[in-house]
Amino acid sequence: MGSPLEALGFDLEPRSLTKTSAGEWSLARRGSRSHLVVKAAPGHEAILGDFEGEGRGASAGTILVVPCSPKNAASLRKHLPWLRPQPLGTATSAGLGDRLGLGTPGHVRAVRAVGGGLRPIFAQQSIREMGRTGRTPQEVMDDATWGTFAEGWRDGVGSDADHLKAPDDVDACLAAGFSMFTIDPGEHVDATADTADGGTLRAKVAGLPWEALEDTEPDQRARYRDRQVVIEDHRFTLDEETLLRAAAKYGRAVAHVVRMERHLRRAAADREVELEVSVDETETPTAPAEHYWVASELARLGVRWVSLAPRFVGRFEKGVDYIGDLALLEKDLAVHAAIARHLGPYKLSLHSGSDKFSVYPVAAEQTRGLVHLKTAGTSYLEALRTVADVDPPFFRSIYAFARERYETDRASYHVSARLDRAPDADVVSEKEISSLLEQFDAREILHVTFGSVLNAREADGQPRFRDAFFRILRSNPEVYAGHLEAHFVRHLRPFAERSAG
Ligand code: ZN
């Protein structure tokens, strides 16, 4: 199909070329825009009716050149079933969230480079970050579809509607075709239970929504009292105080997950979907006995899930390596992983998983591959690296702006960067400007200010950075994909090596 399209100024994207019995499918670029090209095989011309656009009939009724629109993405998923997100079950998996919508080609290359049985999720974004980036669940899904197709990835994908907090979130993501739903009951976790005295705990437990917990006997002690839990070589006792504390801390969260799961199963009807439970964004760590209690209660209430994200010990800050005692974290991972094997099996999910290079070998080992790695914001930092390569002064202006925004924007993230330790924008030479992405404080500052950077406007209402930022990424797709591939190979390799396959 090359020549007629080339005559019209289109460049075929070679990795996208896909042949099926119904025809040939590919992407072709003109300028910085991609278009879908569909060539029907003889007798299969009817498939062309599923696509919309002006560019019908580049070659008399058998070829279409149409825009990468939502309808055409949906039709592509209909005809190329490997582009449709599927539940991944307990297979070793990694989520590569992409806030800008142009990162999937680089993500695919990294997954392909590490090989093994690692199952990828390219469409993944939390409701919070969709709000910040002004994207809908459908846009997140479609951007991942186009990127997956562009790279010719045919080995299947999952998709993660991340950190959902309300039933409405579930509905919007279900309609967009998501297959995994991460339920975050974090705002129903009562961290004050960690240090509360016996009387306070008893009052908290008495106030739990027992009806939602379907319990006629509002006394968790009866069910678990003094149980000696022995799992592999881990042991702990569910004494009265431990049970009271677990129920006081997580009781409302359990009730919320139950409500969300039932809503999801009802709304999904006969569609196959899967669930993750995440309490990672809470103030205090999830003790092993608390994990055990939460999982036991969820199971008793009929909830089915494939992965669970406890809040581990130490600090999982955005965009930087683990902060804390790695030996303690390894012990923590070991016992949580054992509980997940014993009560599931389900996967342990590692959130804020970006850039935790010291943790990956330990996590892959302790979970024996029963693990999901979740990353998101670090792809934005690789986009910034691309900007720094292509237009250093523009990157410098973004960094200066990020420094101004940091004290405000840090509020909803776990970060500890300090402005006084981050180099001033003007003191770094043009040649070394991308080294700011390696400096701890500068990196966190850049990480948490992405929403402000993308949404900043000039006095006349024009976007201050957004358009130029996207123009650079669209005009330099190979630079961006190269940075993403190199960065993510380091993330994925330890897990690919442990993947059950
Ligand atoms: Zn999380």
mmCIF file of N, CA and C in Angstrom, residues 13 29 31-34 68 100-102 143 386-387 466-478 480:
data_model
loop_
_atom_site.group_PDB
_atom_site.id
_atom_site.type_symbol
_atom_site.label_atom_id
_atom_site.label_comp_id
_atom_site.label_asym_id
_atom_site.label_seq_id
_atom_site.Cartn_x
_atom_site.Cartn_y
_atom_site.Cartn_z
ATOM 1 N N GLU A 13 4.182 3.955 9.316
ATOM 2 C CA GLU A 13 4.913 3.597 10.534
ATOM 3 C C GLU A 13 5.082 2.079 10.502
ATOM 4 N N ARG A 29 2.035 8.543 9.137
ATOM 5 C CA ARG A 29 2.186 9.914 9.644
ATOM 6 C C ARG A 29 2.199 10.905 8.500
ATOM 7 N N GLY A 31 3.137 14.997 8.653
ATOM 8 C CA GLY A 31 3.509 16.008 9.639
ATOM 9 C C GLY A 31 3.674 15.320 10.982
ATOM 10 N N SER A 32 3.086 15.898 12.029
ATOM 11 C CA SER A 32 3.223 15.264 13.338
ATOM 12 C C SER A 32 1.963 14.477 13.696
ATOM 13 N N ARG A 33 1.074 14.261 12.747
ATOM 14 C CA ARG A 33 -0.187 13.548 13.024
ATOM 15 C C ARG A 33 -0.165 12.143 12.427
ATOM 16 N N SER A 34 -0.706 11.204 13.183
ATOM 17 C CA SER A 34 -0.859 9.841 12.663
ATOM 18 C C SER A 34 -2.281 9.624 12.169
ATOM 19 N N CYS A 68 -7.254 9.232 13.829
ATOM 20 C CA CYS A 68 -7.203 8.396 15.033
ATOM 21 C C CYS A 68 -8.245 8.917 16.024
ATOM 22 N N LEU A 100 0.476 11.721 29.761
ATOM 23 C CA LEU A 100 0.449 12.631 28.611
ATOM 24 C C LEU A 100 -0.176 11.998 27.372
ATOM 25 N N GLY A 101 -0.282 10.677 27.358
ATOM 26 C CA GLY A 101 -0.947 10.017 26.239
ATOM 27 C C GLY A 101 -0.054 9.706 25.060
ATOM 28 N N LEU A 102 1.253 9.984 25.180
ATOM 29 C CA LEU A 102 2.170 9.700 24.072
ATOM 30 C C LEU A 102 3.257 8.712 24.474
ATOM 31 N N ASP A 143 -5.585 6.454 23.850
ATOM 32 C CA ASP A 143 -4.160 6.763 23.654
ATOM 33 C C ASP A 143 -3.317 5.495 23.788
ATOM 34 N N THR A 386 13.170 14.534 27.527
ATOM 35 C CA THR A 386 13.101 14.771 26.080
ATOM 36 C C THR A 386 13.090 16.278 25.796
ATOM 37 N N VAL A 387 12.308 17.001 26.570
ATOM 38 C CA VAL A 387 12.255 18.463 26.422
ATOM 39 C C VAL A 387 13.639 19.069 26.698
ATOM 40 N N ARG A 466 1.951 24.043 27.777
ATOM 41 C CA ARG A 466 1.351 22.814 27.285
ATOM 42 C C ARG A 466 1.567 22.573 25.781
ATOM 43 N N ASP A 467 1.238 23.552 24.972
ATOM 44 C CA ASP A 467 1.284 23.330 23.522
ATOM 45 C C ASP A 467 2.710 23.074 23.042
ATOM 46 N N ALA A 468 3.640 23.883 23.541
ATOM 47 C CA ALA A 468 5.035 23.702 23.120
ATOM 48 C C ALA A 468 5.581 22.358 23.617
ATOM 49 N N PHE A 469 5.179 21.983 24.816
ATOM 50 C CA PHE A 469 5.585 20.710 25.410
ATOM 51 C C PHE A 469 5.150 19.547 24.507
ATOM 52 N N PHE A 470 3.869 19.540 24.154
ATOM 53 C CA PHE A 470 3.356 18.458 23.308
ATOM 54 C C PHE A 470 3.958 18.506 21.905
ATOM 55 N N ARG A 471 4.223 19.729 21.406
ATOM 56 C CA ARG A 471 4.820 19.837 20.077
ATOM 57 C C ARG A 471 6.189 19.152 20.067
ATOM 58 N N ILE A 472 6.954 19.355 21.126
ATOM 59 C CA ILE A 472 8.279 18.724 21.208
ATOM 60 C C ILE A 472 8.157 17.200 21.232
ATOM 61 N N LEU A 473 7.210 16.686 22.040
ATOM 62 C CA LEU A 473 7.055 15.227 22.125
ATOM 63 C C LEU A 473 6.574 14.639 20.798
ATOM 64 N N ARG A 474 5.636 15.325 20.164
ATOM 65 C CA ARG A 474 5.103 14.817 18.890
ATOM 66 C C ARG A 474 6.140 14.881 17.772
ATOM 67 N N SER A 475 7.015 15.877 17.838
ATOM 68 C CA SER A 475 8.009 16.038 16.763
ATOM 69 C C SER A 475 9.245 15.183 16.984
ATOM 70 N N ASN A 476 9.390 14.633 18.207
ATOM 71 C CA ASN A 476 10.588 13.841 18.515
ATOM 72 C C ASN A 476 10.212 12.500 19.137
ATOM 73 N N PRO A 477 9.342 11.754 18.456
ATOM 74 C CA PRO A 477 8.819 10.526 19.082
ATOM 75 C C PRO A 477 9.915 9.499 19.372
ATOM 76 N N GLU A 478 10.951 9.473 18.538
ATOM 77 C CA GLU A 478 12.002 8.478 18.773
ATOM 78 C C GLU A 478 12.850 8.838 19.996
ATOM 79 N N TYR A 480 11.803 10.463 22.655
ATOM 80 C CA TYR A 480 10.958 10.180 23.823
ATOM 81 C C TYR A 480 10.866 8.665 24.065
#
